[in-house]
PDB file of C-alpha atoms and ligand atoms in Angstrom:
ATOM      1  CA  MET A  86       0.000   0.000   0.000  1.00  0.00           C
ATOM      2  CA  LYS A  87       1.303   3.470  -0.818  1.00  0.00           C
ATOM      3  CA  ILE A  88       0.950   5.511   2.365  1.00  0.00           C
ATOM      4  CA  VAL A  89       1.568   9.253   2.627  1.00  0.00           C
ATOM      5  CA  ILE A  90       1.852  10.794   6.082  1.00  0.00           C
ATOM      6  CA  ILE A  91       1.173  14.517   6.246  1.00  0.00           C
ATOM      7  CA  GLY A  92       2.821  15.848   9.394  1.00  0.00           C
ATOM      8  CA  ALA A  93       5.984  13.962  10.298  1.00  0.00           C
ATOM      9  CA  GLY A  94       6.315  14.975  13.933  1.00  0.00           C
ATOM     10  CA  ALA A  95       6.868  12.321  16.584  1.00  0.00           C
ATOM     11  CA  MET A  96       3.695  10.315  15.926  1.00  0.00           C
ATOM     12  CA  GLY A  97       3.690  10.712  12.138  1.00  0.00           C
ATOM     13  CA  SER A  98       7.300   9.592  11.971  1.00  0.00           C
ATOM     14  CA  LEU A  99       6.657   6.663  14.329  1.00  0.00           C
ATOM     15  CA  PHE A 100       3.770   5.400  12.186  1.00  0.00           C
ATOM     16  CA  GLY A 101       5.785   5.999   9.012  1.00  0.00           C
ATOM     17  CA  GLY A 102       8.820   4.194  10.391  1.00  0.00           C
ATOM     18  CA  ARG A 103       6.865   1.149  11.566  1.00  0.00           C
ATOM     19  CA  LEU A 104       4.913   0.898   8.290  1.00  0.00           C
ATOM     20  CA  ALA A 105       8.074   1.241   6.181  1.00  0.00           C
ATOM     21  CA  GLN A 106       9.780  -1.436   8.320  1.00  0.00           C
ATOM     22  CA  ALA A 107       6.852  -3.726   7.513  1.00  0.00           C
ATOM     23  CA  GLY A 108       7.493  -3.251   3.787  1.00  0.00           C
ATOM     24  CA  GLU A 109       4.883  -0.608   2.870  1.00  0.00           C
ATOM     25  CA  GLU A 110       5.773   2.228   0.508  1.00  0.00           C
ATOM     26  CA  VAL A 111       5.788   5.223   2.869  1.00  0.00           C
ATOM     27  CA  TRP A 112       6.222   8.908   2.175  1.00  0.00           C
ATOM     28  CA  LEU A 113       6.666  11.414   4.981  1.00  0.00           C
ATOM     29  CA  LEU A 114       5.561  14.901   4.004  1.00  0.00           C
ATOM     30  CA  ASP A 115       6.528  17.761   6.298  1.00  0.00           C
ATOM     31  CA  VAL A 116       7.531  21.412   6.152  1.00  0.00           C
ATOM     32  CA  TRP A 117      10.434  20.890   8.607  1.00  0.00           C
ATOM     33  CA  GLU A 118      13.400  20.875   6.209  1.00  0.00           C
ATOM     34  CA  GLU A 119      16.072  19.673   8.687  1.00  0.00           C
ATOM     35  CA  HIS A 120      14.000  16.633   9.667  1.00  0.00           C
ATOM     36  CA  VAL A 121      13.324  15.725   6.037  1.00  0.00           C
ATOM     37  CA  ALA A 122      16.999  16.253   5.100  1.00  0.00           C
ATOM     38  CA  ALA A 123      18.193  14.076   8.014  1.00  0.00           C
ATOM     39  CA  ILE A 124      15.827  11.242   7.023  1.00  0.00           C
ATOM     40  CA  ARG A 125      16.919  11.449   3.396  1.00  0.00           C
ATOM     41  CA  ALA A 126      20.581  11.401   4.347  1.00  0.00           C
ATOM     42  CA  HIS A 127      20.659   8.793   7.157  1.00  0.00           C
ATOM     43  CA  GLY A 128      17.195   7.211   7.327  1.00  0.00           C
ATOM     44  CA  LEU A 129      14.725   7.634  10.196  1.00  0.00           C
ATOM     45  CA  THR A 130      16.139   6.491  13.544  1.00  0.00           C
ATOM     46  CA  LEU A 131      13.653   4.873  15.941  1.00  0.00           C
ATOM     47  CA  VAL A 132      15.031   4.635  19.472  1.00  0.00           C
ATOM     48  CA  ASP A 133      13.440   1.888  21.545  1.00  0.00           C
ATOM     49  CA  THR A 134      14.384   0.592  25.010  1.00  0.00           C
ATOM     50  CA  ALA A 135      15.966  -2.442  23.366  1.00  0.00           C
ATOM     51  CA  ALA A 136      17.564  -1.005  20.243  1.00  0.00           C
ATOM     52  CA  GLU A 137      18.145   1.846  17.850  1.00  0.00           C
ATOM     53  CA  THR A 138      16.980   1.135  14.298  1.00  0.00           C
ATOM     54  CA  SER A 139      17.583   3.142  11.173  1.00  0.00           C
ATOM     55  CA  ILE A 140      14.806   2.876   8.593  1.00  0.00           C
ATOM     56  CA  ARG A 141      14.957   3.945   4.959  1.00  0.00           C
ATOM     57  CA  LEU A 142      11.809   5.686   3.706  1.00  0.00           C
ATOM     58  CA  ASN A 143      10.830   8.553   1.437  1.00  0.00           C
ATOM     59  CA  ALA A 144      10.680  12.008   2.971  1.00  0.00           C
ATOM     60  CA  THR A 145       9.947  15.292   1.256  1.00  0.00           C
ATOM     61  CA  THR A 146       8.732  18.844   1.770  1.00  0.00           C
ATOM     62  CA  GLN A 147       7.194  18.857  -1.735  1.00  0.00           C
ATOM     63  CA  ALA A 148       3.721  17.335  -2.088  1.00  0.00           C
ATOM     64  CA  ASP A 149       3.977  17.302  -5.884  1.00  0.00           C
ATOM     65  CA  ALA A 150       6.912  14.862  -5.641  1.00  0.00           C
ATOM     66  CA  VAL A 151       4.697  12.195  -4.081  1.00  0.00           C
ATOM     67  CA  GLY A 152       2.009  11.170  -6.589  1.00  0.00           C
ATOM     68  CA  GLN A 153      -1.225   9.316  -5.874  1.00  0.00           C
ATOM     69  CA  ALA A 154      -1.660   7.593  -2.513  1.00  0.00           C
ATOM     70  CA  ASP A 155      -3.784   4.642  -1.370  1.00  0.00           C
ATOM     71  CA  LEU A 156      -3.850   5.990   2.175  1.00  0.00           C
ATOM     72  CA  VAL A 157      -3.111   9.481   3.490  1.00  0.00           C
ATOM     73  CA  ILE A 158      -2.659   9.780   7.258  1.00  0.00           C
ATOM     74  CA  ILE A 159      -3.048  13.256   8.746  1.00  0.00           C
ATOM     75  CA  PHE A 160      -0.893  13.927  11.795  1.00  0.00           C
ATOM     76  CA  VAL A 161      -0.519  17.713  11.655  1.00  0.00           C
ATOM     77  CA  LYS A 162      -1.615  19.905  14.587  1.00  0.00           C
ATOM     78  CA  ALA A 163      -5.359  20.624  14.568  1.00  0.00           C
ATOM     79  CA  TYR A 164      -4.898  24.249  13.444  1.00  0.00           C
ATOM     80  CA  ALA A 165      -3.063  23.052  10.306  1.00  0.00           C
ATOM     81  CA  THR A 166      -5.796  20.635   9.167  1.00  0.00           C
ATOM     82  CA  GLN A 167      -7.259  22.958   6.544  1.00  0.00           C
ATOM     83  CA  ALA A 168      -3.881  23.294   4.808  1.00  0.00           C
ATOM     84  CA  ALA A 169      -3.280  19.524   5.146  1.00  0.00           C
ATOM     85  CA  ALA A 170      -6.667  18.884   3.496  1.00  0.00           C
ATOM     86  CA  ARG A 171      -5.629  20.988   0.495  1.00  0.00           C
ATOM     87  CA  THR A 172      -2.355  19.051   0.285  1.00  0.00           C
ATOM     88  CA  ALA A 173      -4.210  15.724   0.553  1.00  0.00           C
ATOM     89  CA  ALA A 174      -6.520  16.777  -2.286  1.00  0.00           C
ATOM     90  CA  GLY A 175      -3.520  16.629  -4.632  1.00  0.00           C
ATOM     91  CA  LEU A 176      -2.734  13.021  -3.597  1.00  0.00           C
ATOM     92  CA  LEU A 177      -6.132  11.459  -4.213  1.00  0.00           C
ATOM     93  CA  GLY A 178      -6.866   8.532  -6.491  1.00  0.00           C
ATOM     94  CA  PRO A 179     -10.310   6.969  -7.032  1.00  0.00           C
ATOM     95  CA  ALA A 180     -10.194   4.948  -3.772  1.00  0.00           C
ATOM     96  CA  THR A 181      -7.832   6.887  -1.527  1.00  0.00           C
ATOM     97  CA  THR A 182      -8.692   6.879   2.167  1.00  0.00           C
ATOM     98  CA  VAL A 183      -7.718   9.875   4.304  1.00  0.00           C
ATOM     99  CA  LEU A 184      -7.337   8.984   7.977  1.00  0.00           C
ATOM    100  CA  THR A 185      -7.055  11.554  10.761  1.00  0.00           C
ATOM    101  CA  LEU A 186      -5.342  10.428  13.969  1.00  0.00           C
ATOM    102  CA  GLN A 187      -5.021  13.973  15.314  1.00  0.00           C
ATOM    103  CA  ASN A 188      -5.927  15.423  18.694  1.00  0.00           C
ATOM    104  CA  GLY A 189      -8.988  17.609  19.092  1.00  0.00           C
ATOM    105  CA  LEU A 190     -12.441  18.105  17.636  1.00  0.00           C
ATOM    106  CA  GLY A 191     -13.343  19.152  14.105  1.00  0.00           C
ATOM    107  CA  ASN A 192     -10.460  17.660  12.101  1.00  0.00           C
ATOM    108  CA  ALA A 193     -12.556  15.049  10.284  1.00  0.00           C
ATOM    109  CA  GLU A 194     -15.217  17.669   9.520  1.00  0.00           C
ATOM    110  CA  THR A 195     -12.577  19.949   7.955  1.00  0.00           C
ATOM    111  CA  LEU A 196     -11.173  17.071   5.867  1.00  0.00           C
ATOM    112  CA  ALA A 197     -14.666  15.963   4.803  1.00  0.00           C
ATOM    113  CA  LYS A 198     -15.559  19.433   3.530  1.00  0.00           C
ATOM    114  CA  VAL A 199     -12.527  19.528   1.253  1.00  0.00           C
ATOM    115  CA  LEU A 200     -12.185  15.851   0.294  1.00  0.00           C
ATOM    116  CA  GLY A 201     -15.688  14.359   0.593  1.00  0.00           C
ATOM    117  CA  ALA A 202     -16.973  12.612   3.737  1.00  0.00           C
ATOM    118  CA  GLU A 203     -17.038   9.125   2.235  1.00  0.00           C
ATOM    119  CA  ARG A 204     -13.248   8.848   1.956  1.00  0.00           C
ATOM    120  CA  VAL A 205     -12.516  10.208   5.438  1.00  0.00           C
ATOM    121  CA  ALA A 206     -11.702   7.877   8.329  1.00  0.00           C
ATOM    122  CA  VAL A 207     -11.185   8.909  11.954  1.00  0.00           C
ATOM    123  CA  GLY A 208      -9.233   7.264  14.686  1.00  0.00           C
ATOM    124  CA  THR A 209      -7.469   7.465  17.977  1.00  0.00           C
ATOM    125  CA  THR A 210      -4.167   5.983  18.960  1.00  0.00           C
ATOM    126  CA  ALA A 211      -2.558   5.250  22.280  1.00  0.00           C
ATOM    127  CA  MET A 212       0.862   4.713  20.685  1.00  0.00           C
ATOM    128  CA  GLY A 213       3.397   7.186  22.043  1.00  0.00           C
ATOM    129  CA  ALA A 214       6.530   8.841  20.675  1.00  0.00           C
ATOM    130  CA  THR A 215       8.818  11.775  21.368  1.00  0.00           C
ATOM    131  CA  LEU A 216      10.829  13.719  18.849  1.00  0.00           C
ATOM    132  CA  LEU A 217      14.507  13.680  19.892  1.00  0.00           C
ATOM    133  CA  GLY A 218      15.759  15.836  17.031  1.00  0.00           C
ATOM    134  CA  PRO A 219      15.886  15.874  13.223  1.00  0.00           C
ATOM    135  CA  GLY A 220      15.482  12.298  11.985  1.00  0.00           C
ATOM    136  CA  ARG A 221      15.341  10.782  15.515  1.00  0.00           C
ATOM    137  CA  ILE A 222      12.237   9.521  17.334  1.00  0.00           C
ATOM    138  CA  LYS A 223      11.954   7.834  20.720  1.00  0.00           C
ATOM    139  CA  CYS A 224       9.203   5.199  20.877  1.00  0.00           C
ATOM    140  CA  GLY A 225       6.886   5.648  23.877  1.00  0.00           C
ATOM    141  CA  GLY A 226       3.696   3.888  24.990  1.00  0.00           C
ATOM    142  CA  HIS A 227       2.367   0.933  23.023  1.00  0.00           C
ATOM    143  CA  GLY A 228      -1.437   1.148  23.177  1.00  0.00           C
ATOM    144  CA  PRO A 229      -4.233   0.271  20.751  1.00  0.00           C
ATOM    145  CA  THR A 230      -5.343   2.224  17.687  1.00  0.00           C
ATOM    146  CA  HIS A 231      -9.018   2.396  16.674  1.00  0.00           C
ATOM    147  CA  ILE A 232     -10.161   3.495  13.234  1.00  0.00           C
ATOM    148  CA  GLY A 233     -13.592   3.897  11.696  1.00  0.00           C
ATOM    149  CA  SER A 234     -15.539   5.557   8.948  1.00  0.00           C
ATOM    150  CA  PHE A 235     -16.379   9.235   9.542  1.00  0.00           C
ATOM    151  CA  SER A 236     -19.598   9.188   7.527  1.00  0.00           C
ATOM    152  CA  GLY A 237     -20.695   5.758   8.741  1.00  0.00           C
ATOM    153  CA  GLY A 238     -20.549   4.642   5.094  1.00  0.00           C
ATOM    154  CA  ALA A 239     -18.173   2.330   3.279  1.00  0.00           C
ATOM    155  CA  THR A 240     -14.853   4.151   3.592  1.00  0.00           C
ATOM    156  CA  PRO A 241     -12.424   2.324   1.288  1.00  0.00           C
ATOM    157  CA  ARG A 242     -10.081  -0.354   2.670  1.00  0.00           C
ATOM    158  CA  LEU A 243     -10.598   0.174   6.432  1.00  0.00           C
ATOM    159  CA  HIS A 244     -10.072  -3.500   7.246  1.00  0.00           C
ATOM    160  CA  ASP A 245      -6.977  -3.718   5.028  1.00  0.00           C
ATOM    161  CA  ILE A 246      -5.582  -0.644   6.769  1.00  0.00           C
ATOM    162  CA  ALA A 247      -6.167  -2.217  10.218  1.00  0.00           C
ATOM    163  CA  THR A 248      -4.433  -5.415   9.070  1.00  0.00           C
ATOM    164  CA  ILE A 249      -1.445  -3.539   7.649  1.00  0.00           C
ATOM    165  CA  PHE A 250      -1.089  -1.405  10.799  1.00  0.00           C
ATOM    166  CA  THR A 251      -1.313  -4.436  13.071  1.00  0.00           C
ATOM    167  CA  ARG A 252       1.286  -6.326  11.031  1.00  0.00           C
ATOM    168  CA  ALA A 253       3.555  -3.283  11.368  1.00  0.00           C
ATOM    169  CA  GLY A 254       3.376  -3.408  15.190  1.00  0.00           C
ATOM    170  CA  ILE A 255       0.558  -0.862  15.537  1.00  0.00           C
ATOM    171  CA  PRO A 256      -2.303  -3.003  16.926  1.00  0.00           C
ATOM    172  CA  THR A 257      -5.443  -1.639  15.235  1.00  0.00           C
ATOM    173  CA  VAL A 258      -9.133  -2.464  15.225  1.00  0.00           C
ATOM    174  CA  VAL A 259     -11.972  -1.141  13.081  1.00  0.00           C
ATOM    175  CA  ASP A 260     -14.622   0.449  15.260  1.00  0.00           C
ATOM    176  CA  ASN A 261     -18.123   1.479  14.181  1.00  0.00           C
ATOM    177  CA  ASN A 262     -18.252   4.140  16.841  1.00  0.00           C
ATOM    178  CA  ALA A 263     -15.028   5.956  15.930  1.00  0.00           C
ATOM    179  CA  ASN A 264     -16.545   9.451  16.300  1.00  0.00           C
ATOM    180  CA  ALA A 265     -17.412   8.657  19.919  1.00  0.00           C
ATOM    181  CA  LEU A 266     -13.846   7.439  20.446  1.00  0.00           C
ATOM    182  CA  VAL A 267     -12.590  10.786  19.159  1.00  0.00           C
ATOM    183  CA  TRP A 268     -14.782  12.473  21.791  1.00  0.00           C
ATOM    184  CA  GLY A 269     -13.448  10.113  24.448  1.00  0.00           C
ATOM    185  CA  LYS A 270      -9.853  10.969  23.532  1.00  0.00           C
ATOM    186  CA  LEU A 271     -10.821  14.661  23.407  1.00  0.00           C
ATOM    187  CA  ILE A 272     -12.077  14.537  27.005  1.00  0.00           C
ATOM    188  CA  ILE A 273      -8.795  12.968  28.149  1.00  0.00           C
ATOM    189  CA  ASN A 274      -6.902  15.795  26.444  1.00  0.00           C
ATOM    190  CA  VAL A 275      -9.339  18.292  28.051  1.00  0.00           C
ATOM    191  CA  GLY A 276      -8.375  16.855  31.444  1.00  0.00           C
ATOM    192  CA  ILE A 277      -4.605  16.741  30.977  1.00  0.00           C
ATOM    193  CA  ASN A 278      -3.207  19.024  28.288  1.00  0.00           C
ATOM    194  CA  ALA A 279      -4.030  22.607  29.327  1.00  0.00           C
ATOM    195  CA  ILE A 280      -3.405  21.933  33.017  1.00  0.00           C
ATOM    196  CA  THR A 281       0.034  20.456  32.351  1.00  0.00           C
ATOM    197  CA  ALA A 282       0.865  23.254  29.885  1.00  0.00           C
ATOM    198  CA  LEU A 283      -0.031  25.937  32.455  1.00  0.00           C
ATOM    199  CA  THR A 284       1.713  24.302  35.405  1.00  0.00           C
ATOM    200  CA  GLY A 285       4.686  22.581  33.739  1.00  0.00           C
ATOM    201  CA  ILE A 286       4.002  19.276  35.490  1.00  0.00           C
ATOM    202  CA  PRO A 287       4.288  15.834  33.837  1.00  0.00           C
ATOM    203  CA  ASN A 288       1.057  13.888  33.236  1.00  0.00           C
ATOM    204  CA  GLY A 289       1.500  11.719  36.343  1.00  0.00           C
ATOM    205  CA  GLN A 290       1.331  14.683  38.711  1.00  0.00           C
ATOM    206  CA  VAL A 291      -2.012  15.967  37.441  1.00  0.00           C
ATOM    207  CA  MET A 292      -4.010  13.582  39.644  1.00  0.00           C
ATOM    208  CA  ALA A 293      -1.446  13.409  42.457  1.00  0.00           C
ATOM    209  CA  ASN A 294      -1.917  17.077  43.281  1.00  0.00           C
ATOM    210  CA  ALA A 295      -5.222  18.024  45.008  1.00  0.00           C
ATOM    211  CA  GLU A 296      -5.648  21.371  43.210  1.00  0.00           C
ATOM    212  CA  THR A 297      -5.007  20.092  39.688  1.00  0.00           C
ATOM    213  CA  ARG A 298      -7.110  16.980  40.402  1.00  0.00           C
ATOM    214  CA  GLU A 299     -10.047  19.277  41.234  1.00  0.00           C
ATOM    215  CA  LEU A 300      -9.483  21.239  38.007  1.00  0.00           C
ATOM    216  CA  VAL A 301      -9.514  17.961  36.045  1.00  0.00           C
ATOM    217  CA  ARG A 302     -12.765  16.933  37.737  1.00  0.00           C
ATOM    218  CA  LEU A 303     -14.487  20.213  36.820  1.00  0.00           C
ATOM    219  CA  ALA A 304     -13.139  20.463  33.242  1.00  0.00           C
ATOM    220  CA  VAL A 305     -13.995  16.833  32.493  1.00  0.00           C
ATOM    221  CA  ALA A 306     -17.518  17.107  33.966  1.00  0.00           C
ATOM    222  CA  GLU A 307     -18.212  20.082  31.670  1.00  0.00           C
ATOM    223  CA  ALA A 308     -16.886  18.168  28.649  1.00  0.00           C
ATOM    224  CA  GLU A 309     -18.979  15.094  29.499  1.00  0.00           C
ATOM    225  CA  ALA A 310     -22.097  17.285  29.737  1.00  0.00           C
ATOM    226  CA  VAL A 311     -21.352  18.841  26.335  1.00  0.00           C
ATOM    227  CA  ALA A 312     -20.732  15.395  24.789  1.00  0.00           C
ATOM    228  CA  ARG A 313     -24.026  14.066  26.157  1.00  0.00           C
ATOM    229  CA  ALA A 314     -25.936  17.129  24.899  1.00  0.00           C
ATOM    230  CA  SER A 315     -24.310  16.621  21.472  1.00  0.00           C
ATOM    231  CA  GLY A 316     -25.818  13.136  21.351  1.00  0.00           C
ATOM    232  CA  ILE A 317     -22.490  11.313  21.722  1.00  0.00           C
ATOM    233  CA  SER A 318     -22.650   8.000  23.527  1.00  0.00           C
ATOM    234  CA  LEU A 319     -19.244   8.034  25.138  1.00  0.00           C
ATOM    235  CA  PRO A 320     -17.389   4.721  25.181  1.00  0.00           C
ATOM    236  CA  ALA A 321     -16.570   4.934  28.917  1.00  0.00           C
ATOM    237  CA  ALA A 322     -18.869   5.675  31.862  1.00  0.00           C
ATOM    238  CA  ASP A 323     -16.598   7.977  33.876  1.00  0.00           C
ATOM    239  CA  TYR A 324     -13.955  10.183  32.274  1.00  0.00           C
ATOM    240  CA  PHE A 325     -12.467  11.348  35.570  1.00  0.00           C
ATOM    241  CA  ASP A 326     -11.367   7.715  36.063  1.00  0.00           C
ATOM    242  CA  GLN A 327     -10.242   7.532  32.434  1.00  0.00           C
ATOM    243  CA  VAL A 328      -8.065  10.631  32.843  1.00  0.00           C
ATOM    244  CA  ALA A 329      -6.627   9.136  36.048  1.00  0.00           C
ATOM    245  CA  ALA A 330      -5.764   5.915  34.196  1.00  0.00           C
ATOM    246  CA  VAL A 331      -4.152   7.725  31.219  1.00  0.00           C
ATOM    247  CA  ALA A 332      -2.259  10.129  33.503  1.00  0.00           C
ATOM    248  CA  GLN A 333      -0.882   7.118  35.397  1.00  0.00           C
ATOM    249  CA  ALA A 334      -0.046   5.149  32.222  1.00  0.00           C
ATOM    250  CA  THR A 335       1.783   8.188  30.769  1.00  0.00           C
ATOM    251  CA  ARG A 336       3.054   9.520  34.115  1.00  0.00           C
ATOM    252  CA  ASP A 337       6.533  10.484  32.923  1.00  0.00           C
ATOM    253  CA  ASN A 338       5.267  12.092  29.681  1.00  0.00           C
ATOM    254  CA  ARG A 339       5.086  15.789  29.145  1.00  0.00           C
ATOM    255  CA  SER A 340       1.785  16.323  27.338  1.00  0.00           C
ATOM    256  CA  SER A 341       1.865  17.544  23.742  1.00  0.00           C
ATOM    257  CA  MET A 342       0.561  20.944  24.891  1.00  0.00           C
ATOM    258  CA  LEU A 343       3.261  21.265  27.547  1.00  0.00           C
ATOM    259  CA  GLN A 344       5.824  20.437  24.845  1.00  0.00           C
ATOM    260  CA  ASP A 345       4.262  23.079  22.586  1.00  0.00           C
ATOM    261  CA  VAL A 346       4.511  25.850  25.183  1.00  0.00           C
ATOM    262  CA  THR A 347       8.012  24.726  26.206  1.00  0.00           C
ATOM    263  CA  HIS A 348       9.143  25.064  22.585  1.00  0.00           C
ATOM    264  CA  ARG A 349       7.162  28.313  22.187  1.00  0.00           C
ATOM    265  CA  ARG A 350       4.876  26.820  19.541  1.00  0.00           C
ATOM    266  CA  ARG A 351       1.201  27.452  18.930  1.00  0.00           C
ATOM    267  CA  THR A 352      -0.950  24.979  20.898  1.00  0.00           C
ATOM    268  CA  GLU A 353      -4.075  22.973  20.043  1.00  0.00           C
ATOM    269  CA  ILE A 354      -6.117  24.718  22.768  1.00  0.00           C
ATOM    270  CA  ASP A 355      -8.851  25.843  20.325  1.00  0.00           C
ATOM    271  CA  ALA A 356      -9.492  22.244  19.195  1.00  0.00           C
ATOM    272  CA  ILE A 357      -9.449  20.858  22.770  1.00  0.00           C
ATOM    273  CA  ASN A 358     -10.772  22.976  25.692  1.00  0.00           C
ATOM    274  CA  GLY A 359     -11.808  25.714  23.238  1.00  0.00           C
ATOM    275  CA  ALA A 360     -13.908  23.196  21.283  1.00  0.00           C
ATOM    276  CA  ILE A 361     -15.787  22.305  24.484  1.00  0.00           C
ATOM    277  CA  VAL A 362     -16.460  26.016  25.115  1.00  0.00           C
ATOM    278  CA  ALA A 363     -17.690  26.567  21.533  1.00  0.00           C
ATOM    279  CA  ALA A 364     -19.954  23.495  21.610  1.00  0.00           C
ATOM    280  CA  GLY A 365     -21.214  24.477  25.090  1.00  0.00           C
ATOM    281  CA  GLN A 366     -22.154  27.935  23.780  1.00  0.00           C
ATOM    282  CA  ARG A 367     -24.083  26.407  20.878  1.00  0.00           C
ATOM    283  CA  LEU A 368     -25.926  24.021  23.210  1.00  0.00           C
ATOM    284  CA  GLY A 369     -26.485  26.413  26.108  1.00  0.00           C
ATOM    285  CA  ILE A 370     -24.238  24.487  28.506  1.00  0.00           C
ATOM    286  CA  PRO A 371     -21.975  26.559  30.778  1.00  0.00           C
ATOM    287  CA  THR A 372     -18.273  25.660  30.570  1.00  0.00           C
ATOM    288  CA  PRO A 373     -16.534  28.202  32.850  1.00  0.00           C
ATOM    289  CA  VAL A 374     -13.544  26.009  33.733  1.00  0.00           C
ATOM    290  CA  ASN A 375     -12.765  25.151  30.112  1.00  0.00           C
ATOM    291  CA  GLU A 376     -13.208  28.802  29.208  1.00  0.00           C
ATOM    292  CA  THR A 377     -10.733  29.874  31.895  1.00  0.00           C
ATOM    293  CA  LEU A 378      -8.199  27.218  30.863  1.00  0.00           C
ATOM    294  CA  THR A 379      -8.556  28.304  27.226  1.00  0.00           C
ATOM    295  CA  LEU A 380      -8.059  31.989  28.056  1.00  0.00           C
ATOM    296  CA  LEU A 381      -5.021  31.240  30.223  1.00  0.00           C
ATOM    297  CA  VAL A 382      -3.327  29.102  27.567  1.00  0.00           C
ATOM    298  CA  LYS A 383      -4.038  31.760  24.942  1.00  0.00           C
ATOM    299  CA  THR A 384      -2.548  34.411  27.234  1.00  0.00           C
ATOM    300  CA  LEU A 385       0.551  32.238  27.688  1.00  0.00           C
ATOM    301  CA  GLU A 386       0.865  31.744  23.905  1.00  0.00           C
ATOM    302  CA  LYS A 387       0.727  35.526  23.430  1.00  0.00           C
ATOM    303  CA  THR A 388       3.844  35.948  25.567  1.00  0.00           C
ATOM    304  CA  TYR A 389       5.917  34.210  22.898  1.00  0.00           C
ATOM    305  CA  LEU A 390       3.983  34.100  19.597  1.00  0.00           C
ATOM    306  CA  VAL A 391       4.410  37.123  17.347  1.00  0.00           C
TER     307      VAL A 391
HETATM  308  O1  KPL B1677      -2.622  12.733  24.007  1.00  0.00           O
HETATM  309  C1  KPL B1677      -1.938  13.174  24.910  1.00  0.00           C
HETATM  310  C2  KPL B1677      -1.204  14.437  24.637  1.00  0.00           C
HETATM  311  O2  KPL B1677      -0.222  14.721  25.319  1.00  0.00           O
HETATM  312  O3  KPL B1677      -1.627  15.126  23.706  1.00  0.00           O
HETATM  313  C3  KPL B1677      -1.926  12.505  26.263  1.00  0.00           C
HETATM  314  C4  KPL B1677      -2.913  11.348  26.244  1.00  0.00           C
HETATM  315  C5  KPL B1677      -2.306  13.488  27.324  1.00  0.00           C
HETATM  316  C6  KPL B1677      -0.596  11.868  26.570  1.00  0.00           C
HETATM  317  O4  KPL B1677       0.423  12.779  26.824  1.00  0.00           O
END
């Protein structure tokens, strides 16, 4: 299968590396020239507890060098989805599937508007990775990946994609309720990301500390209320417990939003806590804690973004 990954950060590179190792034709497409140049010159290095492996795969900054894809995986930050959709449009063949495994709400909707809902698939992944530097990725957690059709229709090749991912060491199942899984993952990010970004603590400390635990409880309760009012039947009964479990499983991780503010990058706050606020406003559900977290993260971003 010819697979193009748009957004070759830690997770995009991890997926690309594993799929290339399994013999798939993989292209990494990213605007970060040093990363692309390092991969072209020395291969992509995946650092695992057991070993360091160098993998040869295609990497480019130029979408027009890639050609038609069977599968396009979108891993860019949520605010870059619109641009990624336009790039993906140039890679489509008659049966190309476009899969979003991004954080936040609204990515699949953005892709569907540009590319057509029937070819869009959504998913969540509990695989973990950290970018060590150009061309170097550290493998992190090894959890399941769920994928499903966005429109509920017959998105091309979903089962083949799950088989190929699983064979490549990315255990994947097809799920008919993938949109609800996206909401479930969103609520976990609502509970962890902004709080860690504002306080600088690793994921594990979020529930260990009484004040941040209370903030998680309030932010997550608001998000659950918004999900219910949106007609989402969430896959788990209690997201406070879910956040506790994920925070414990990823206790040494610095959340993606904490990494963003540390490196003075734009965050995904609008697609996470901000998305809960926006949906709450539409549905008449108050979300004061998510609103405060959103405003604080935006204030922090303004101290370093021009
Ligand atoms: O998805 C994550 C993120 O950091 O964005 C969690 C689950 C919080 C793990 O760090």
